[in-house]
XYZ file of C-alpha atoms in Angstrom:
691
model
C -0.013 -0.457 0.129
C 1.725 3.243 -0.947
C 1.921 5.607 1.233
C 4.078 9.425 1.646
C 3.788 11.790 4.477
C 4.497 15.500 4.174
C 5.755 17.271 7.056
C 6.295 20.861 7.805
C 9.500 21.886 8.628
C 8.298 23.720 11.851
C 7.011 20.012 13.151
C 10.165 18.462 11.569
C 11.352 16.925 15.230
C 7.773 16.364 16.510
C 6.684 14.348 13.161
C 9.745 12.347 13.297
C 8.976 11.253 16.985
C 5.629 10.687 16.832
C 3.282 9.112 14.170
C 0.373 10.483 16.422
C 0.313 12.661 19.575
C 2.136 9.718 22.401
C 2.996 7.350 19.755
C 6.398 6.865 19.686
C 7.421 6.169 15.470
C 10.232 3.787 14.498
C 7.845 2.014 11.634
C 5.456 4.482 9.104
C 2.389 3.406 9.057
C 0.907 2.816 6.072
C -2.263 3.995 6.123
C -4.042 7.339 4.352
C -1.037 9.572 2.632
C -1.551 12.854 2.136
C -3.754 12.565 -1.235
C -7.150 13.657 -2.729
C -8.851 12.179 -4.797
C -10.242 12.960 -8.004
C -13.780 12.405 -9.211
C -15.644 11.619 -12.705
C -18.950 10.951 -13.521
C -20.430 8.842 -16.505
C -23.898 8.102 -17.650
C -23.259 4.638 -15.715
C -20.629 5.281 -13.276
C -19.334 7.724 -10.905
C -15.501 7.092 -10.277
C -12.633 7.922 -7.353
C -9.232 8.169 -8.866
C -6.183 8.530 -6.561
C -4.079 11.882 -7.682
C -0.862 10.115 -6.929
C -0.968 6.474 -7.664
C -3.264 3.459 -7.404
C -6.740 2.024 -8.324
C -9.700 4.182 -8.610
C -13.006 3.041 -6.627
C -15.791 2.656 -9.316
C -19.664 3.030 -8.137
C -21.810 1.566 -10.615
C -25.349 3.918 -10.886
C -27.423 1.789 -12.468
C -27.046 -1.538 -9.454
C -24.697 0.167 -6.994
C -22.134 -2.457 -7.316
C -18.302 -1.510 -6.344
C -15.265 -2.046 -7.523
C -11.895 -1.110 -7.481
C -10.650 -0.166 -11.329
C -7.558 0.888 -13.352
C -6.682 4.755 -13.460
C -8.458 7.010 -15.618
C -7.913 10.137 -17.647
C -10.277 12.764 -17.934
C -11.172 16.663 -16.807
C -12.480 15.775 -12.762
C -13.319 17.602 -9.891
C -11.475 17.261 -6.393
C -13.229 16.173 -3.446
C -10.994 15.521 -0.030
C -12.746 11.902 1.025
C -15.397 9.800 0.157
C -18.497 9.020 2.422
C -20.801 6.185 1.340
C -24.110 6.545 2.631
C -27.538 5.054 2.213
C -31.228 6.622 1.590
C -33.669 3.992 -0.141
C -31.399 4.932 -2.842
C -27.490 4.879 -2.555
C -25.822 8.164 -2.036
C -22.231 9.043 -2.039
C -21.290 11.710 0.190
C -18.249 13.746 -0.450
C -16.406 16.355 1.498
C -15.331 18.716 -1.243
C -13.321 21.028 0.855
C -12.053 21.323 4.452
C -10.268 24.154 6.443
C -7.002 23.164 8.504
C -7.202 24.303 11.737
C -3.862 23.400 13.037
C -0.972 20.925 13.860
C -0.748 19.295 16.690
C 2.744 17.650 17.315
C 3.216 17.646 13.377
C 0.113 16.386 12.513
C -2.699 18.809 10.610
C -6.313 18.199 11.694
C -8.810 19.560 9.281
C -12.482 20.512 9.302
C -14.846 19.556 7.082
C -16.517 22.515 5.257
C -18.330 21.837 2.609
C -19.995 18.862 0.885
C -21.761 17.120 -2.026
C -24.390 14.618 -1.870
C -24.627 12.584 -5.217
C -27.423 9.496 -5.712
C -25.864 6.504 -6.803
C -28.725 6.032 -10.275
C -28.569 6.132 -13.422
C -28.332 9.840 -15.289
C -31.858 11.409 -15.988
C -34.050 9.523 -13.313
C -35.528 11.305 -10.728
C -35.410 10.949 -7.076
C -38.283 9.545 -5.660
C -39.807 12.827 -3.187
C -38.987 10.118 -0.496
C -35.311 10.104 -1.239
C -35.448 13.735 -1.579
C -36.668 14.337 1.824
C -33.961 12.075 2.951
C -31.544 14.152 1.477
C -32.926 17.074 3.144
C -32.138 15.641 6.436
C -28.386 14.627 5.027
C -27.988 18.714 4.274
C -29.436 19.432 7.381
C -27.140 17.148 9.624
C -23.811 17.914 7.670
C -24.840 22.024 8.320
C -25.651 21.892 11.601
C -22.396 19.294 12.638
C -18.907 19.957 13.036
C -16.569 17.017 11.464
C -12.863 16.557 11.693
C -10.893 14.522 10.502
C -6.652 14.088 9.791
C -4.863 12.204 6.999
C -2.049 11.166 9.233
C -3.175 10.820 12.972
C -6.232 8.543 13.980
C -8.699 11.650 16.153
C -11.029 8.643 17.262
C -8.533 7.824 19.727
C -6.947 9.497 22.800
C -3.395 9.732 23.039
C -2.823 6.737 25.760
C -5.257 4.419 23.608
C -2.492 5.186 20.398
C 0.475 4.835 22.713
C -0.672 1.680 23.935
C -0.913 0.049 20.425
C 2.842 0.522 19.776
C 4.712 -2.532 20.803
C 7.837 -2.472 23.775
C 10.128 -2.027 20.302
C 8.171 1.196 19.339
C 6.403 -0.391 15.966
C 3.206 1.168 15.527
C 0.203 -1.185 14.749
C 0.419 -1.378 10.388
C -2.834 -1.924 10.340
C -5.415 0.739 8.158
C -6.192 3.519 10.402
C -9.645 2.934 10.167
C -9.626 -0.646 11.462
C -8.061 0.491 15.006
C -10.525 3.321 15.070
C -12.392 3.717 18.544
C -15.926 2.486 17.201
C -17.964 4.926 19.625
C -16.412 7.978 17.985
C -15.673 6.499 13.832
C -18.909 9.156 13.245
C -18.990 8.106 9.319
C -18.886 4.197 10.205
C -22.075 3.626 8.574
C -21.493 5.672 5.409
C -18.342 3.511 4.595
C -19.978 0.324 5.923
C -20.772 -0.794 2.299
C -17.131 -0.129 1.155
C -16.493 -2.116 4.646
C -18.271 -5.312 3.533
C -16.477 -4.921 -0.147
C -13.209 -5.135 1.592
C -14.034 -7.934 3.592
C -15.516 -10.034 1.096
C -13.124 -9.831 -1.728
C -9.815 -8.803 0.238
C -8.882 -5.840 -1.405
C -7.154 -3.746 1.302
C -6.875 -1.259 -1.121
C -9.987 0.423 -0.430
C -8.973 1.385 3.253
C -7.033 4.352 1.160
C -11.129 5.414 0.627
C -12.043 5.173 3.697
C -10.759 7.547 6.656
C -12.588 8.150 10.113
C -14.783 10.927 10.682
C -14.860 12.893 14.247
C -18.169 14.401 14.934
C -17.292 16.912 18.031
C -14.979 19.812 18.860
C -11.361 20.559 18.582
C -9.083 23.930 19.668
C -5.483 24.078 19.412
C -4.356 27.639 21.267
C -0.710 28.914 21.980
C 0.095 30.504 25.603
C 2.295 31.105 27.972
C 3.143 30.044 31.594
C 5.466 31.709 33.348
C 6.854 33.241 30.618
C 7.843 29.601 29.222
C 5.698 28.720 25.584
C 2.778 25.755 25.660
C 0.431 24.366 23.446
C -2.914 23.616 24.614
C -5.634 21.939 22.849
C -9.051 20.057 23.539
C -10.845 17.865 21.953
C -14.396 16.569 22.257
C -15.666 13.039 19.864
C -18.959 12.342 20.871
C -20.563 8.772 20.415
C -22.756 7.756 17.237
C -24.214 4.998 19.524
C -27.477 5.854 20.607
C -26.974 9.492 18.976
C -29.121 12.391 18.804
C -31.149 15.217 20.439
C -32.192 16.053 24.282
C -35.668 14.610 24.776
C -35.567 11.475 22.336
C -32.297 10.142 23.605
C -32.248 9.915 27.557
C -30.818 6.884 29.360
C -29.539 3.862 27.936
C -29.587 1.290 25.171
C -29.696 -2.790 25.757
C -26.175 -2.420 24.952
C -25.413 -0.103 27.390
C -24.602 2.931 25.182
C -25.799 6.484 26.923
C -27.295 9.305 25.395
C -25.333 12.457 24.509
C -21.688 10.531 25.299
C -18.964 12.361 24.443
C -15.712 11.795 25.420
C -13.230 14.834 26.446
C -8.997 15.354 25.960
C -7.144 18.065 27.203
C -3.372 18.032 25.763
C -0.545 20.131 26.675
C 1.995 20.334 24.863
C 5.567 22.514 26.852
C 9.126 21.806 27.211
C 10.285 21.810 31.110
C 12.718 24.186 31.773
C 14.655 21.127 33.150
C 15.015 19.549 29.847
C 17.681 19.791 27.275
C 16.365 21.790 23.597
C 17.049 18.702 22.209
C 14.777 16.472 23.855
C 11.676 18.224 22.828
C 8.653 18.988 24.630
C 6.610 16.890 26.986
C 2.789 15.787 26.107
C 0.494 15.145 28.630
C -3.256 14.112 28.013
C -6.050 14.035 30.842
C -9.158 12.468 29.913
C -12.737 13.217 31.348
C -15.911 11.583 29.686
C -19.984 12.418 30.147
C -23.165 11.137 29.285
C -26.745 10.553 30.770
C -27.506 8.663 33.434
C -27.168 5.260 32.591
C -30.135 3.053 33.081
C -33.667 3.105 31.410
C -35.428 6.546 31.894
C -36.987 8.859 29.722
C -38.516 12.587 29.139
C -41.296 13.348 26.825
C -42.178 16.770 25.355
C -45.563 18.081 26.002
C -45.817 21.610 24.709
C -45.100 22.622 28.297
C -41.669 23.709 29.726
C -41.609 20.075 32.229
C -41.900 17.359 30.303
C -43.249 14.242 31.715
C -40.444 12.233 33.469
C -40.318 8.535 33.194
C -38.037 5.925 35.334
C -38.386 2.478 33.594
C -37.425 0.176 36.581
C -37.392 -3.413 33.945
C -35.381 -5.470 36.835
C -32.746 -7.522 35.534
C -32.948 -5.953 32.201
C -32.383 -2.452 33.900
C -29.072 -4.181 35.902
C -28.063 -5.370 32.560
C -28.202 -2.553 30.382
C -26.192 -0.383 33.633
C -23.359 -3.254 34.027
C -23.235 -2.869 30.071
C -22.337 0.371 30.534
C -19.992 0.331 33.646
C -18.121 -2.825 32.151
C -16.935 -0.965 29.000
C -16.227 2.144 31.059
C -14.278 0.327 33.293
C -12.635 -1.588 30.056
C -11.861 1.098 28.397
C -10.507 3.625 30.944
C -9.674 1.845 34.199
C -11.280 2.956 37.522
C -14.531 5.003 37.203
C -15.928 8.484 39.228
C -19.013 8.745 38.717
C -20.047 12.390 39.181
C -23.990 12.815 39.871
C -25.013 16.579 39.655
C -29.120 16.512 39.422
C -31.108 18.194 42.388
C -31.428 15.894 45.158
C -34.923 17.131 45.562
C -38.075 17.235 43.501
C -38.744 15.449 40.228
C -34.900 14.719 39.632
C -34.569 12.904 42.284
C -36.067 10.190 41.035
C -33.040 10.055 38.849
C -30.709 10.206 41.596
C -32.283 7.164 43.352
C -32.865 5.421 40.440
C -28.961 5.926 39.728
C -27.886 5.428 43.300
C -30.110 2.078 43.866
C -28.278 0.376 40.191
C -24.396 1.307 41.741
C -25.069 0.079 45.435
C -27.218 -3.096 44.414
C -24.266 -3.646 41.759
C -21.604 -3.187 44.434
C -23.320 -5.262 47.055
C -24.079 -8.013 44.658
C -20.121 -8.179 44.106
C -19.280 -8.194 47.404
C -21.088 -10.821 48.234
C -20.018 -13.182 45.369
C -16.682 -12.366 46.150
C -17.230 -13.317 49.780
C -18.404 -16.452 48.779
C -15.234 -17.058 46.639
C -13.210 -16.635 49.742
C -15.152 -18.575 51.567
C -14.818 -21.617 49.165
C -11.310 -20.907 48.986
C -10.425 -20.055 52.761
C -9.187 -17.077 52.248
C -9.435 -13.186 52.712
C -11.991 -11.552 51.177
C -10.551 -9.131 47.990
C -12.617 -6.485 46.147
C -12.352 -8.613 42.988
C -14.984 -7.289 39.804
C -15.949 -4.174 38.122
C -17.973 -2.132 40.674
C -15.108 -2.532 43.016
C -13.232 0.161 40.556
C -16.422 2.530 40.371
C -17.212 5.187 43.180
C -20.162 7.115 42.665
C -20.376 10.876 44.022
C -23.304 12.780 43.800
C -23.266 17.063 43.929
C -26.556 18.530 43.795
C -25.133 21.816 42.275
C -28.498 23.721 41.976
C -28.297 23.833 45.955
C -24.338 24.094 46.542
C -24.036 27.433 43.818
C -27.321 28.925 45.081
C -26.652 32.785 45.757
C -23.975 32.521 43.732
C -21.571 30.592 45.577
C -19.942 29.662 42.484
C -16.408 28.889 44.457
C -17.995 25.562 45.896
C -17.306 23.892 42.568
C -14.061 24.722 42.670
C -14.365 23.726 46.781
C -15.912 19.984 45.484
C -13.219 19.673 42.870
C -10.415 19.949 45.891
C -13.019 17.421 48.086
C -12.050 14.824 45.133
C -8.697 15.780 45.064
C -7.323 12.370 46.154
C -9.361 10.151 43.735
C -8.036 12.579 40.542
C -4.471 12.194 42.220
C -4.944 8.251 41.909
C -6.153 9.017 38.518
C -3.560 10.674 37.107
C -2.819 12.152 33.549
C -0.906 10.157 30.657
C 2.290 11.801 30.125
C 4.182 10.687 26.553
C 7.402 12.049 27.880
C 10.083 13.570 26.217
C 12.143 10.624 24.915
C 11.121 8.932 22.197
C 12.351 5.269 22.929
C 11.575 5.298 26.652
C 7.819 4.019 27.688
C 5.127 7.039 28.358
C 6.437 8.470 31.740
C 2.360 8.178 33.225
C -0.477 6.914 32.398
C -4.007 7.575 33.245
C -5.906 4.971 35.427
C -9.254 6.245 35.715
C -12.259 8.630 34.408
C -14.070 11.402 35.643
C -17.655 10.775 34.575
C -19.692 13.283 34.693
C -23.585 13.582 34.379
C -26.271 16.280 35.207
C -29.930 15.798 33.548
C -29.234 17.185 29.660
C -25.132 16.378 30.480
C -24.737 19.980 29.472
C -24.617 23.458 31.830
C -23.948 21.929 35.235
C -21.697 19.304 33.396
C -19.472 21.621 32.131
C -18.690 23.653 34.871
C -17.526 20.734 37.142
C -15.475 19.707 33.911
C -13.862 22.761 33.018
C -13.136 22.744 37.208
C -11.634 18.977 37.198
C -9.673 20.090 34.066
C -8.119 22.867 35.903
C -6.921 20.993 38.753
C -5.362 18.937 36.395
C -3.828 21.179 34.221
C -2.186 22.947 37.417
C -0.924 19.791 38.350
C 0.565 19.122 35.087
C 2.295 22.390 34.781
C 3.763 21.795 38.732
C 5.334 18.690 37.383
C 6.639 20.000 34.198
C 8.712 22.506 36.298
C 6.235 25.105 35.121
C 5.219 26.706 38.450
C 7.785 26.006 40.881
C 6.305 27.834 44.350
C 3.649 26.571 45.913
C 2.285 30.482 45.912
C 2.153 29.835 42.091
C -1.169 28.547 40.377
C -2.428 28.099 37.219
C -5.139 30.586 38.231
C -2.816 33.019 38.698
C -1.837 33.112 35.002
C -3.976 35.411 33.345
C -3.263 34.953 29.943
C -3.154 31.130 29.952
C -7.135 31.356 31.859
C -8.195 33.720 29.568
C -7.245 31.433 26.504
C -8.611 28.138 28.826
C -11.974 29.575 29.912
C -12.526 30.634 25.996
C -11.315 27.414 24.914
C -14.022 25.209 27.332
C -16.819 27.662 26.774
C -16.792 27.116 23.488
C -16.203 22.983 23.913
C -19.218 23.007 26.604
C -21.656 25.197 23.446
C -20.946 23.102 21.127
C -22.087 20.025 23.121
C -25.025 22.039 24.157
C -25.876 22.761 20.509
C -25.573 19.732 19.057
C -27.600 17.775 21.771
C -30.510 20.894 22.287
C -29.831 22.943 19.611
C -28.906 26.156 21.776
C -25.652 27.376 23.437
C -24.980 26.090 26.925
C -26.259 28.159 29.727
C -24.026 29.627 32.331
C -21.334 29.753 29.553
C -20.484 33.526 30.966
C -18.908 32.136 34.099
C -17.586 29.133 32.108
C -15.592 31.938 29.868
C -15.071 34.630 32.562
C -15.018 32.893 36.402
C -17.973 35.410 37.113
C -21.370 35.397 36.751
C -23.090 38.358 35.564
C -26.285 39.712 34.905
C -26.241 40.093 31.004
C -25.632 35.989 31.463
C -28.630 35.660 33.528
C -30.537 37.390 30.516
C -29.060 35.459 27.717
C -29.520 32.091 29.726
C -33.263 33.205 29.903
C -33.170 33.565 26.178
C -31.837 30.131 25.597
C -34.349 28.348 27.942
C -36.463 29.687 25.422
C -35.601 28.979 22.706
C -34.395 25.558 23.711
C -38.185 24.917 24.269
C -39.186 26.039 21.073
C -35.879 23.869 19.165
C -37.194 20.749 21.888
C -41.277 20.470 21.010
C -41.110 22.301 17.337
C -38.184 20.882 15.310
C -36.008 18.165 17.185
C -37.897 15.412 15.943
C -36.409 16.426 12.191
C -32.886 16.687 13.892
C -33.028 13.368 15.418
C -34.302 11.985 11.984
C -30.995 13.175 10.302
C -29.188 11.312 13.530
C -30.781 8.205 12.841
C -30.071 8.294 9.101
C -26.057 8.672 9.456
C -25.778 6.799 11.878
C -27.771 3.572 10.993
C -29.909 3.402 13.620
C -33.030 3.841 10.787
C -32.048 2.248 7.665
C -34.663 1.951 4.393
C -33.474 -1.811 3.299
C -34.225 -0.338 -0.020
C -38.050 0.336 0.912
C -39.374 3.671 -0.476
C -42.634 3.128 1.870
C -40.778 3.141 4.906
C -39.631 6.419 5.085
C -43.058 7.779 3.016
C -44.172 9.207 6.703
C -42.330 11.803 6.045
C -43.837 13.376 2.892
C -46.876 13.602 4.431
C -49.026 15.733 7.124
C -52.616 13.453 7.438
C -53.526 15.668 10.396
C -57.096 17.022 9.578
C -57.081 20.447 8.892
C -58.447 22.118 10.880
C -56.175 21.126 13.269
C -53.245 22.029 11.331
C -55.210 25.598 10.967
C -54.456 26.110 15.056
C -50.869 27.346 15.469
C -51.410 29.583 12.853
C -54.819 31.271 14.591
C -52.626 30.990 17.631
C -49.822 33.308 16.100
C -52.553 35.504 14.239
C -53.766 36.353 17.901
C -50.849 37.124 19.018
C -50.087 39.520 15.906
C -52.760 41.336 16.500
C -52.852 41.782 20.540
C -49.445 43.457 19.671
C -51.001 45.532 17.136
C -54.091 46.440 19.350
C -51.512 47.272 22.051
C -49.273 49.050 19.478
C -51.400 51.120 17.882
C -52.975 54.527 18.786
C -56.657 54.612 19.646
C -59.103 57.362 19.613
C -60.353 55.758 23.475
C -59.903 52.832 25.719
C -63.141 51.095 24.225
C -61.762 50.549 20.704
C -59.001 49.058 22.665
C -61.133 46.654 25.037
C -63.321 45.070 22.559
C -60.830 43.949 20.457
C -58.338 43.191 22.954
C -60.841 40.850 24.518
C -61.716 39.135 21.113
C -57.887 38.499 20.436
C -56.894 37.379 23.677
C -60.232 34.839 23.910
C -58.735 33.485 20.630
C -55.070 33.188 21.890
C -56.447 31.133 25.443
C -58.911 28.839 23.415
C -55.928 28.064 20.801
C -53.420 27.603 23.413
C -55.448 25.626 25.429
C -56.471 23.334 22.828
C -53.132 23.060 21.530
C -51.651 21.713 25.303
C -54.817 19.592 25.623
C -53.801 18.140 21.937
C -50.090 18.588 22.730
C -49.407 14.781 20.755
C -50.706 16.942 17.159
C -47.927 19.620 17.428
C -44.900 17.796 18.279
C -42.081 17.554 16.064
C -41.452 13.493 16.890
C -38.962 11.598 14.865
C -40.644 9.957 11.862
C -38.275 7.237 10.535
C -37.435 5.648 14.487
C -39.889 6.740 16.793
C -40.393 3.151 18.335
C -38.071 3.655 21.111
C -39.888 6.818 22.596
C -42.997 5.118 22.002
C -41.852 2.198 24.012
C -40.866 4.820 27.294
C -44.113 6.215 26.538
C -46.230 3.033 26.572
C -44.191 1.915 30.330
C -46.347 0.701 32.280
C -44.491 -1.186 34.671
C -42.706 -0.404 37.767
C -40.699 3.342 38.139
C -41.276 6.404 38.567
C -43.238 8.996 36.712
C -44.082 12.534 37.379
C -46.996 14.751 35.090
C -47.452 17.229 37.717
C -47.397 19.847 34.646
C -49.800 18.119 32.630
C -52.423 18.122 35.002
C -52.283 21.161 35.883
C -52.027 22.475 32.759
C -54.795 20.225 30.943
C -52.010 18.453 28.625
C -49.102 15.566 28.784
C -48.811 12.879 26.425
C -47.967 10.320 29.395
C -51.340 11.210 30.871
C -52.984 10.726 27.446
C -51.713 7.622 26.716
C -52.544 6.181 30.825
C -56.087 6.742 29.416
C -55.940 4.251 26.779
C -55.308 6.329 23.817
C -52.246 4.366 22.224
C -53.093 3.455 18.863
C -54.086 7.655 18.748
C -51.136 8.736 19.997
C -49.029 6.256 17.114
C -51.647 7.085 14.793
C -50.667 10.850 15.518
C -47.003 10.748 15.194
C -47.230 8.993 12.376
C -49.407 11.694 10.688
C -47.336 14.417 12.130
């Protein structure tokens, strides 16, 4: 497999030592060379031709077959890389341009900036209306997200995992990048599925040249100084493709233990310790945290009311199995695990806290009893064996603890966790390319709140700051007890900006808006302007969650393969038609008309108060009637997912043990869950399909 790597002279020292950050580079990894495939289009085929050497990848537009062929000649266009996806007809999703966003340890990192969608259909054949709608979902998904890739470095894996892929002699795993990628963060794996199957079936290893992992997430790389020493700081967030989606349609876990809104965040510090010689080069430190929805079966059902209906499902052995699947995966991947739960200890969120704690402590008790049985049978002292022995749980009610602007309590809580954080440590690659890693991170903090957004951002930023302080001291950048990373104004300004941008991205991907309390994350101070902006953001979230998130969820399901058409356009026909009665569809227009007329009535000058009173009373009555009608019939006015709606229906239809809150619904006369448990299951399912 031909491979050529072009290194920038400024990064030559780094490039000679690392095939990826934290990986000793002795044997070149024969993966993706820096090449740009060229696209040819004929009436019968799409041909992706390498611009250096190797065979072209050919897609038959008539039957969708794939093959590798000899190079062709002719005028091409220039996409950067190929992704393969499916609607009811196959579609090529091409990244046609990308922007370089910096070099991390000599490896250019790119952000996809424009795309091209090519249906694999005969020339001149029109797409079906269903395919047109599915294509619009793909376009929406591509426009909303941020997609990152590197030709030379596996962005899907944290530094420590890449270091572990080297053998003791420093030789790097020679498999193609996509084969060693972290499956959770290989966002476009489903789009590449047909190419992967083709390679597996034919043994054509050259197909790997056309398969490049893309990460959906956040990346930022900055330079700054600590005590006048230049440093490089990077933050990478990787979003899991499993159970991907939006706020109220992907809570909890699935049967395989995949949680909603799971993100791995890796913070990287690159600096040359003052005590080391320049020839050794800089040291590289990495610190990883994770976030994800509380790992058990629960859901929140939107209902046109600000507070959705909460359902916590106690499915007995099934709940324990899903919980253990997630915990086992986390421990196998990261080592020790601190479960940091930030939900409220009172009110509706207490149901989530109690369910989480019941699972954690019941699994710990179960494992302890099993250990005691083994110890008794072997007539030895009992040992802490098993996964749960590596797991700690801490609850921290951010709302209560920080009330009255006591934001310092976040950092104080981080200090309380200092012993655990010291034990987990961080990864350090060291400055000697021949030596093994100086340090490894033996555990991670897994943080959650209800959304794993705003409160989680505060806590993760605080934990990351403490890790940086430790790294700077270990590197010799901070040398006296009086010095701290908090006192480095220039660095901290940059640090807060990056973490604030990071939180805003994750929030926007999950809710459609930026994060709340971002003023505190960005400046360290809570401001009146920030409070006002939070109120506006909350209002916009309400609109997005009720009236557009369903379409966004359909895009996630289509791209990640959670929904597949299997070539049957009828399965997606539900996207095309609104089968609600015309009167039902008319109500929102009357509602907005009444609001506009109320504003006009109040704004326009009248000759007397009577000329205002009567029209204002009329429009207010219309507003009240339409608003109450939509609240009572909320299922008809919520933008539900229309492709993969069964998981949501399973939650709504759930009638087993657990907890269910519908207080907001009953108080206001609406509520999806309340209606379902009046025997309206069939009506609900038909309404969702009609919508």
